[in-house]
mmCIF file of C-alpha atoms and ligand atoms in Angstrom:
data_model
loop_
_atom_site.group_PDB
_atom_site.id
_atom_site.type_symbol
_atom_site.label_atom_id
_atom_site.label_comp_id
_atom_site.label_asym_id
_atom_site.label_seq_id
_atom_site.Cartn_x
_atom_site.Cartn_y
_atom_site.Cartn_z
ATOM 1 C CA UNK A 1 0.000 0.000 -0.012
ATOM 2 C CA UNK A 2 2.596 2.527 1.127
ATOM 3 C CA UNK A 3 4.843 2.930 -1.943
ATOM 4 C CA UNK A 4 8.338 4.238 -1.082
ATOM 5 C CA UNK A 5 9.143 4.708 -4.768
ATOM 6 C CA UNK A 6 6.739 7.611 -5.178
ATOM 7 C CA UNK A 7 7.820 9.606 -2.212
ATOM 8 C CA UNK A 8 6.013 12.730 -3.365
ATOM 9 C CA UNK A 9 2.665 10.846 -3.372
ATOM 10 C CA UNK A 10 3.014 9.103 -0.044
ATOM 11 C CA UNK A 11 2.530 12.236 2.034
ATOM 12 C CA UNK A 12 -1.055 13.009 0.968
ATOM 13 C CA UNK A 13 -1.889 9.308 1.072
ATOM 14 C CA UNK A 14 -0.726 8.892 4.671
ATOM 15 C CA UNK A 15 -2.532 12.081 5.517
ATOM 16 C CA UNK A 16 -5.738 10.654 4.143
ATOM 17 C CA UNK A 17 -5.111 7.427 6.114
ATOM 18 C CA UNK A 18 -4.639 9.593 9.225
ATOM 19 C CA UNK A 19 -7.867 11.495 8.548
ATOM 20 C CA UNK A 20 -9.645 8.210 7.922
ATOM 21 C CA UNK A 21 -8.390 6.817 11.252
ATOM 22 C CA UNK A 22 -9.417 9.966 13.079
ATOM 23 C CA UNK A 23 -12.909 9.801 11.568
ATOM 24 C CA UNK A 24 -13.193 6.131 12.470
ATOM 25 C CA UNK A 25 -12.150 6.785 16.062
ATOM 26 C CA UNK A 26 -14.607 9.597 16.193
ATOM 27 C CA UNK A 27 -17.446 7.432 14.905
ATOM 28 C CA UNK A 28 -16.551 4.619 17.342
ATOM 29 C CA UNK A 29 -16.900 7.210 20.085
ATOM 30 C CA UNK A 30 -20.470 7.854 18.961
ATOM 31 C CA UNK A 31 -21.359 4.177 18.953
ATOM 32 C CA UNK A 32 -20.916 3.078 22.568
ATOM 33 C CA UNK A 33 -23.583 4.183 25.024
ATOM 34 C CA UNK A 34 -23.637 4.068 28.803
ATOM 35 C CA UNK A 35 -26.637 2.075 29.901
ATOM 36 C CA UNK A 36 -28.142 2.699 33.369
ATOM 37 C CA UNK A 37 -31.522 1.660 34.783
ATOM 38 C CA UNK A 38 -34.381 4.067 34.230
ATOM 39 C CA UNK A 39 -36.073 2.929 37.489
ATOM 40 C CA UNK A 40 -34.573 3.998 40.815
ATOM 41 C CA UNK A 41 -32.353 1.542 42.681
ATOM 42 C CA UNK A 42 -33.740 0.961 46.187
ATOM 43 C CA UNK A 43 -31.282 0.177 49.029
ATOM 44 C CA UNK A 44 -31.707 -0.415 52.713
ATOM 45 C CA UNK A 45 -29.763 1.559 55.258
ATOM 46 C CA UNK A 46 -26.679 -0.403 56.297
ATOM 47 C CA UNK A 47 -26.656 -2.668 53.250
ATOM 48 C CA UNK A 48 -24.374 -2.631 50.236
ATOM 49 C CA UNK A 49 -25.745 -1.639 46.779
ATOM 50 C CA UNK A 50 -24.607 -1.716 43.177
ATOM 51 C CA UNK A 51 -25.335 1.348 41.050
ATOM 52 C CA UNK A 52 -25.467 -0.209 37.563
ATOM 53 C CA UNK A 53 -23.833 1.486 34.557
ATOM 54 C CA UNK A 54 -22.240 -0.300 31.573
ATOM 55 C CA UNK A 55 -21.061 0.385 28.012
ATOM 56 C CA UNK A 56 -22.887 -1.041 25.042
ATOM 57 C CA UNK A 57 -21.244 -2.278 22.908
ATOM 58 C CA UNK A 58 -18.660 -3.236 25.534
ATOM 59 C CA UNK A 59 -15.221 -1.556 25.435
ATOM 60 C CA UNK A 60 -12.328 -2.428 27.795
ATOM 61 C CA UNK A 61 -12.111 0.681 30.034
ATOM 62 C CA UNK A 62 -9.549 -0.564 32.599
ATOM 63 C CA UNK A 63 -7.088 2.132 31.490
ATOM 64 C CA UNK A 64 -9.734 4.877 31.104
ATOM 65 C CA UNK A 65 -10.542 7.731 33.460
ATOM 66 C CA UNK A 66 -13.925 7.205 35.155
ATOM 67 C CA UNK A 67 -16.092 9.452 37.252
ATOM 68 C CA UNK A 68 -19.053 8.793 39.544
ATOM 69 C CA UNK A 69 -20.501 12.115 40.677
ATOM 70 C CA UNK A 70 -23.461 13.576 42.515
ATOM 71 C CA UNK A 71 -24.198 16.919 40.857
ATOM 72 C CA UNK A 72 -26.053 18.159 44.026
ATOM 73 C CA UNK A 73 -22.992 17.838 46.249
ATOM 74 C CA UNK A 74 -19.791 19.788 46.750
ATOM 75 C CA UNK A 75 -17.325 18.279 45.976
ATOM 76 C CA UNK A 76 -19.327 16.310 43.420
ATOM 77 C CA UNK A 77 -16.996 13.317 43.245
ATOM 78 C CA UNK A 78 -18.271 10.037 44.706
ATOM 79 C CA UNK A 79 -15.690 7.811 42.973
ATOM 80 C CA UNK A 80 -12.889 8.797 40.602
ATOM 81 C CA UNK A 81 -10.430 6.711 38.636
ATOM 82 C CA UNK A 82 -7.428 8.138 36.847
ATOM 83 C CA UNK A 83 -4.417 6.328 35.315
ATOM 84 C CA UNK A 84 -5.629 2.944 36.660
ATOM 85 C CA UNK A 85 -5.861 4.290 40.229
ATOM 86 C CA UNK A 86 -8.785 5.218 42.447
ATOM 87 C CA UNK A 87 -8.323 8.817 43.589
ATOM 88 C CA UNK A 88 -9.364 9.353 47.179
ATOM 89 C CA UNK A 89 -8.316 12.879 47.988
ATOM 90 C CA UNK A 90 -10.742 14.682 45.689
ATOM 91 C CA UNK A 91 -13.842 12.738 46.571
ATOM 92 C CA UNK A 92 -16.628 13.783 48.932
ATOM 93 C CA UNK A 93 -15.663 12.785 52.491
ATOM 94 C CA UNK A 94 -19.040 11.140 53.032
ATOM 95 C CA UNK A 95 -18.034 8.394 50.486
ATOM 96 C CA UNK A 96 -14.479 7.706 51.738
ATOM 97 C CA UNK A 97 -13.776 4.011 51.941
ATOM 98 C CA UNK A 98 -17.285 3.034 50.793
ATOM 99 C CA UNK A 99 -16.997 2.932 46.982
ATOM 100 C CA UNK A 100 -15.393 0.553 44.534
ATOM 101 C CA UNK A 101 -15.479 -0.593 40.937
ATOM 102 C CA UNK A 102 -14.660 -4.160 39.812
ATOM 103 C CA UNK A 103 -11.486 -4.357 37.695
ATOM 104 C CA UNK A 104 -12.764 -7.523 36.065
ATOM 105 C CA UNK A 105 -15.987 -5.813 35.119
ATOM 106 C CA UNK A 106 -14.133 -2.740 33.717
ATOM 107 C CA UNK A 107 -12.632 -5.065 31.119
ATOM 108 C CA UNK A 108 -16.236 -5.730 29.929
ATOM 109 C CA UNK A 109 -17.096 -2.030 29.896
ATOM 110 C CA UNK A 110 -19.055 -2.347 33.147
ATOM 111 C CA UNK A 111 -18.373 0.667 35.384
ATOM 112 C CA UNK A 112 -21.055 -0.163 37.985
ATOM 113 C CA UNK A 113 -20.290 1.313 41.373
ATOM 114 C CA UNK A 114 -20.445 -0.679 44.579
ATOM 115 C CA UNK A 115 -21.513 1.477 47.516
ATOM 116 C CA UNK A 116 -21.089 -0.055 50.984
ATOM 117 C CA UNK A 117 -22.940 0.549 54.261
ATOM 118 C CA UNK A 118 -25.655 2.731 52.684
ATOM 119 C CA UNK A 119 -26.650 5.869 54.651
ATOM 120 C CA UNK A 120 -29.853 7.919 54.353
ATOM 121 C CA UNK A 121 -27.758 10.787 52.942
ATOM 122 C CA UNK A 122 -26.715 8.598 50.012
ATOM 123 C CA UNK A 123 -30.174 8.965 48.516
ATOM 124 C CA UNK A 124 -29.994 11.046 45.326
ATOM 125 C CA UNK A 125 -29.067 11.178 41.637
ATOM 126 C CA UNK A 126 -25.709 9.818 40.536
ATOM 127 C CA UNK A 127 -23.902 10.226 37.244
ATOM 128 C CA UNK A 128 -21.495 7.710 35.719
ATOM 129 C CA UNK A 129 -19.165 9.359 33.179
ATOM 130 C CA UNK A 130 -16.289 8.405 30.921
ATOM 131 C CA UNK A 131 -14.375 11.607 29.988
ATOM 132 C CA UNK A 132 -12.476 10.056 27.077
ATOM 133 C CA UNK A 133 -15.731 9.064 25.325
ATOM 134 C CA UNK A 134 -17.625 12.042 26.702
ATOM 135 C CA UNK A 135 -20.645 9.885 27.601
ATOM 136 C CA UNK A 136 -22.542 9.607 30.850
ATOM 137 C CA UNK A 137 -25.776 8.271 32.382
ATOM 138 C CA UNK A 138 -27.779 8.919 35.487
ATOM 139 C CA UNK A 139 -28.815 6.468 38.230
ATOM 140 C CA UNK A 140 -31.274 7.349 41.011
ATOM 141 C CA UNK A 141 -30.712 5.832 44.412
ATOM 142 C CA UNK A 142 -33.589 5.589 46.859
ATOM 143 C CA UNK A 143 -32.694 4.736 50.419
ATOM 144 C CA UNK A 144 -35.153 3.214 52.901
ATOM 145 C CA UNK A 145 -35.217 1.889 56.381
ATOM 146 C CA UNK A 146 -38.091 0.376 58.362
ATOM 147 C CA UNK A 147 -38.794 -1.473 61.561
ATOM 148 C CA UNK A 148 -41.786 -2.936 63.326
ATOM 149 C CA UNK A 149 -43.857 -0.713 65.617
ATOM 150 C CA UNK A 150 -44.331 -1.416 69.350
ATOM 151 C CA UNK A 151 -47.737 -0.868 70.921
ATOM 152 C CA UNK A 152 -48.084 -0.113 74.601
ATOM 153 C CA UNK A 153 -50.898 0.787 76.973
ATOM 154 C CA UNK A 154 -50.457 4.494 77.616
ATOM 155 C CA UNK A 155 -53.352 5.207 79.983
ATOM 156 C CA UNK A 156 -57.079 5.066 80.677
ATOM 157 C CA UNK A 157 -59.607 7.543 79.414
ATOM 158 C CA UNK A 158 -62.238 7.591 82.170
ATOM 159 C CA UNK A 159 -64.632 9.942 80.402
ATOM 160 C CA UNK A 160 -64.961 7.723 77.384
ATOM 161 C CA UNK A 161 -64.455 4.534 79.366
ATOM 162 C CA UNK A 162 -61.678 3.731 76.923
ATOM 163 C CA UNK A 163 -57.958 3.033 76.942
ATOM 164 C CA UNK A 164 -55.159 5.026 75.327
ATOM 165 C CA UNK A 165 -52.803 2.976 73.182
ATOM 166 C CA UNK A 166 -49.470 4.202 72.080
ATOM 167 C CA UNK A 167 -47.510 3.094 69.020
ATOM 168 C CA UNK A 168 -43.793 3.744 68.693
ATOM 169 C CA UNK A 169 -41.555 2.844 65.750
ATOM 170 C CA UNK A 170 -37.870 3.713 65.392
ATOM 171 C CA UNK A 171 -35.436 3.451 62.503
ATOM 172 C CA UNK A 172 -37.418 4.744 59.519
ATOM 173 C CA UNK A 173 -36.255 6.530 56.360
ATOM 174 C CA UNK A 174 -37.740 8.490 54.719
ATOM 175 C CA UNK A 175 -40.330 9.784 57.231
ATOM 176 C CA UNK A 176 -43.300 7.399 57.447
ATOM 177 C CA UNK A 177 -46.983 7.824 58.265
ATOM 178 C CA UNK A 178 -48.814 6.105 61.150
ATOM 179 C CA UNK A 179 -52.330 4.674 60.876
ATOM 180 C CA UNK A 180 -54.472 2.952 63.477
ATOM 181 C CA UNK A 181 -56.987 0.282 62.414
ATOM 182 C CA UNK A 182 -59.647 -1.555 64.292
ATOM 183 C CA UNK A 183 -60.282 -5.305 64.128
ATOM 184 C CA UNK A 184 -62.286 -4.899 60.937
ATOM 185 C CA UNK A 185 -59.574 -2.898 59.225
ATOM 186 C CA UNK A 186 -61.333 0.446 59.524
ATOM 187 C CA UNK A 187 -59.147 3.488 60.054
ATOM 188 C CA UNK A 188 -59.392 5.073 63.531
ATOM 189 C CA UNK A 189 -58.920 8.781 64.137
ATOM 190 C CA UNK A 190 -55.791 9.219 66.237
ATOM 191 C CA UNK A 191 -53.864 12.106 67.724
ATOM 192 C CA UNK A 192 -51.128 13.777 65.682
ATOM 193 C CA UNK A 193 -48.060 11.723 64.896
ATOM 194 C CA UNK A 194 -44.931 12.846 66.768
ATOM 195 C CA UNK A 195 -41.790 12.610 64.703
ATOM 196 C CA UNK A 196 -38.203 12.769 65.925
ATOM 197 C CA UNK A 197 -35.153 12.590 63.646
ATOM 198 C CA UNK A 198 -32.110 10.981 65.212
ATOM 199 C CA UNK A 199 -28.419 11.793 64.666
ATOM 200 C CA UNK A 200 -28.256 8.880 62.209
ATOM 201 C CA UNK A 201 -30.945 10.690 60.095
ATOM 202 C CA UNK A 202 -33.466 7.924 60.929
ATOM 203 C CA UNK A 203 -36.969 8.843 62.051
ATOM 204 C CA UNK A 204 -38.855 7.701 65.146
ATOM 205 C CA UNK A 205 -42.604 8.130 65.025
ATOM 206 C CA UNK A 206 -45.162 7.716 67.752
ATOM 207 C CA UNK A 207 -48.924 8.102 67.883
ATOM 208 C CA UNK A 208 -51.646 7.700 70.450
ATOM 209 C CA UNK A 209 -55.235 6.573 69.968
ATOM 210 C CA UNK A 210 -58.121 6.338 72.408
ATOM 211 C CA UNK A 211 -60.147 3.167 71.875
ATOM 212 C CA UNK A 212 -63.635 2.818 73.298
ATOM 213 C CA UNK A 213 -65.877 -0.017 74.314
ATOM 214 C CA UNK A 214 -67.813 0.175 71.091
ATOM 215 C CA UNK A 215 -64.693 -0.768 69.172
ATOM 216 C CA UNK A 216 -63.576 -4.350 68.732
ATOM 217 C CA UNK A 217 -60.846 -5.791 70.990
ATOM 218 C CA UNK A 218 -58.164 -5.945 68.338
ATOM 219 C CA UNK A 219 -56.145 -2.947 67.128
ATOM 220 C CA UNK A 220 -53.405 -2.507 64.612
ATOM 221 C CA UNK A 221 -50.733 0.161 64.321
ATOM 222 C CA UNK A 222 -49.566 0.429 60.718
ATOM 223 C CA UNK A 223 -46.434 2.422 59.861
ATOM 224 C CA UNK A 224 -46.151 3.069 56.151
ATOM 225 C CA UNK A 225 -43.695 4.757 53.776
ATOM 226 C CA UNK A 226 -45.144 5.059 50.294
ATOM 227 C CA UNK A 227 -42.158 6.147 48.219
ATOM 228 C CA UNK A 228 -40.085 3.124 49.289
ATOM 229 C CA UNK A 229 -43.137 0.844 49.525
ATOM 230 C CA UNK A 230 -42.526 -0.177 53.163
ATOM 231 C CA UNK A 231 -45.249 -1.207 55.554
ATOM 232 C CA UNK A 232 -44.849 -2.597 59.103
ATOM 233 C CA UNK A 233 -47.772 -3.524 61.333
ATOM 234 C CA UNK A 234 -48.241 -4.653 64.915
ATOM 235 C CA UNK A 235 -51.547 -5.898 66.356
ATOM 236 C CA UNK A 236 -52.650 -5.793 69.971
ATOM 237 C CA UNK A 237 -55.596 -7.394 71.773
ATOM 238 C CA UNK A 238 -57.178 -5.376 74.561
ATOM 239 C CA UNK A 239 -58.973 -8.010 76.628
ATOM 240 C CA UNK A 240 -61.525 -7.880 79.471
ATOM 241 C CA UNK A 241 -63.158 -4.529 78.766
ATOM 242 C CA UNK A 242 -66.766 -5.509 79.508
HETATM 243 C C1 NAG B 1 -21.650 -5.129 36.317
HETATM 244 O O1 NAG B 1 -20.896 -5.372 37.503
HETATM 245 C C2 NAG B 1 -21.625 -5.569 38.698
HETATM 246 C C3 NAG B 1 -20.647 -5.795 39.828
HETATM 247 O O2 NAG B 1 -19.773 -4.691 39.887
HETATM 248 C C4 NAG B 1 -22.586 -6.723 38.477
HETATM 249 O O3 NAG B 1 -23.430 -6.866 39.670
HETATM 250 C C5 NAG B 1 -23.477 -6.490 37.300
HETATM 251 O O4 NAG B 1 -24.264 -7.622 37.064
HETATM 252 C C6 NAG B 1 -22.631 -6.265 36.053
HETATM 253 N N1 NAG B 1 -23.509 -5.844 34.949
HETATM 254 C C7 NAG B 1 -23.397 -6.376 33.742
HETATM 255 C C8 NAG B 1 -24.315 -5.837 32.735
HETATM 256 O O5 NAG B 1 -22.609 -7.218 33.500
HETATM 257 C C1 NAG B 2 -39.780 4.547 71.333
HETATM 258 O O1 NAG B 2 -38.908 3.409 71.370
HETATM 259 C C2 NAG B 2 -37.557 3.730 71.475
HETATM 260 C C3 NAG B 2 -36.766 2.465 71.331
HETATM 261 O O2 NAG B 2 -37.453 1.335 71.832
HETATM 262 C C4 NAG B 2 -37.291 4.464 72.787
HETATM 263 O O3 NAG B 2 -35.955 4.787 72.904
HETATM 264 C C5 NAG B 2 -38.148 5.698 72.806
HETATM 265 O O4 NAG B 2 -37.988 6.332 74.056
HETATM 266 C C6 NAG B 2 -39.594 5.377 72.560
HETATM 267 N N1 NAG B 2 -40.270 6.636 72.382
HETATM 268 C C7 NAG B 2 -41.428 6.877 72.945
HETATM 269 C C8 NAG B 2 -41.971 8.249 72.640
HETATM 270 O O5 NAG B 2 -42.014 6.069 73.620
HETATM 271 C C1 NAG B 3 -49.781 6.558 51.284
HETATM 272 O O1 NAG B 3 -50.704 5.547 50.839
HETATM 273 C C2 NAG B 3 -51.885 5.529 51.636
HETATM 274 C C3 NAG B 3 -52.739 4.401 51.079
HETATM 275 O O2 NAG B 3 -52.113 3.179 51.222
HETATM 276 C C4 NAG B 3 -52.647 6.819 51.578
HETATM 277 O O3 NAG B 3 -53.753 6.770 52.401
HETATM 278 C C5 NAG B 3 -51.705 7.944 52.008
HETATM 279 O O4 NAG B 3 -52.359 9.196 51.843
HETATM 280 C C6 NAG B 3 -50.454 7.956 51.190
HETATM 281 N N1 NAG B 3 -49.532 8.940 51.713
HETATM 282 C C7 NAG B 3 -48.948 9.861 50.978
HETATM 283 C C8 NAG B 3 -48.075 10.835 51.689
HETATM 284 O O5 NAG B 3 -49.095 9.902 49.766
#
């Protein structure tokens, strides 16, 4: 192909080869896409979670720079890889020691991020990004925590000849709602729900209800968080109220 005899012709020819190669590299760039789930990833507080993100068609990205960021934070970096090394100094302190990517998976173009010991503050929108290819994708992480409520007898209501029940449930995220139900599953009107947020960002909720003789003997406290689809219930029997 490359004739050395016609030296004066080989320059434009190798230039056109160069241009062709550049164009081809450029069009390859446009071909691979980063694929991330369109539905939010739901994780429980304290668990580990994978934020999926991979190249299609697959390209070995072991030697590529990679960035996982959260645009709403400062600094934005959650996980950064440069020159085959994970950079730790530039990332947000909240993520120190909790993020990793799998080297084996990078060979398959899979830049999914493993996030350990999930915290409520991890909830948000993440971006995976490959600077060299200038492509990125977004992954939404929803964080939830739930635990069963505890019902206790809080007092007697002499006027109404009823008893006051109290429901208490700790360790929720996001903030849940509390409902009281009678034995037939009908909603009871209760006092306002008290909500306290702990230092770990988790919510404790408590609620009181006065139950009267006309009600059945069985009562349920239901704590419910709709956005993470979590429901916990505890039932109590209040005997001997004749
Ligand atoms: C990408 O790697 C993660 C582990 O880091 C794995 O759970 C996931 O299944 C992989 N995804 C694909 C498409 O191979
Ligand atoms: C609710 O339960 C938690 C843990 O069992 C306890 O620390 C807290 O004092 C209780 N709160 C109320 C209002 O009863
Ligand atoms: C959550 O769902 C229940 C029905 O299961 C509904 O009564 C309640 O209003 C919902 N709460 C919110 C905040 O949307």
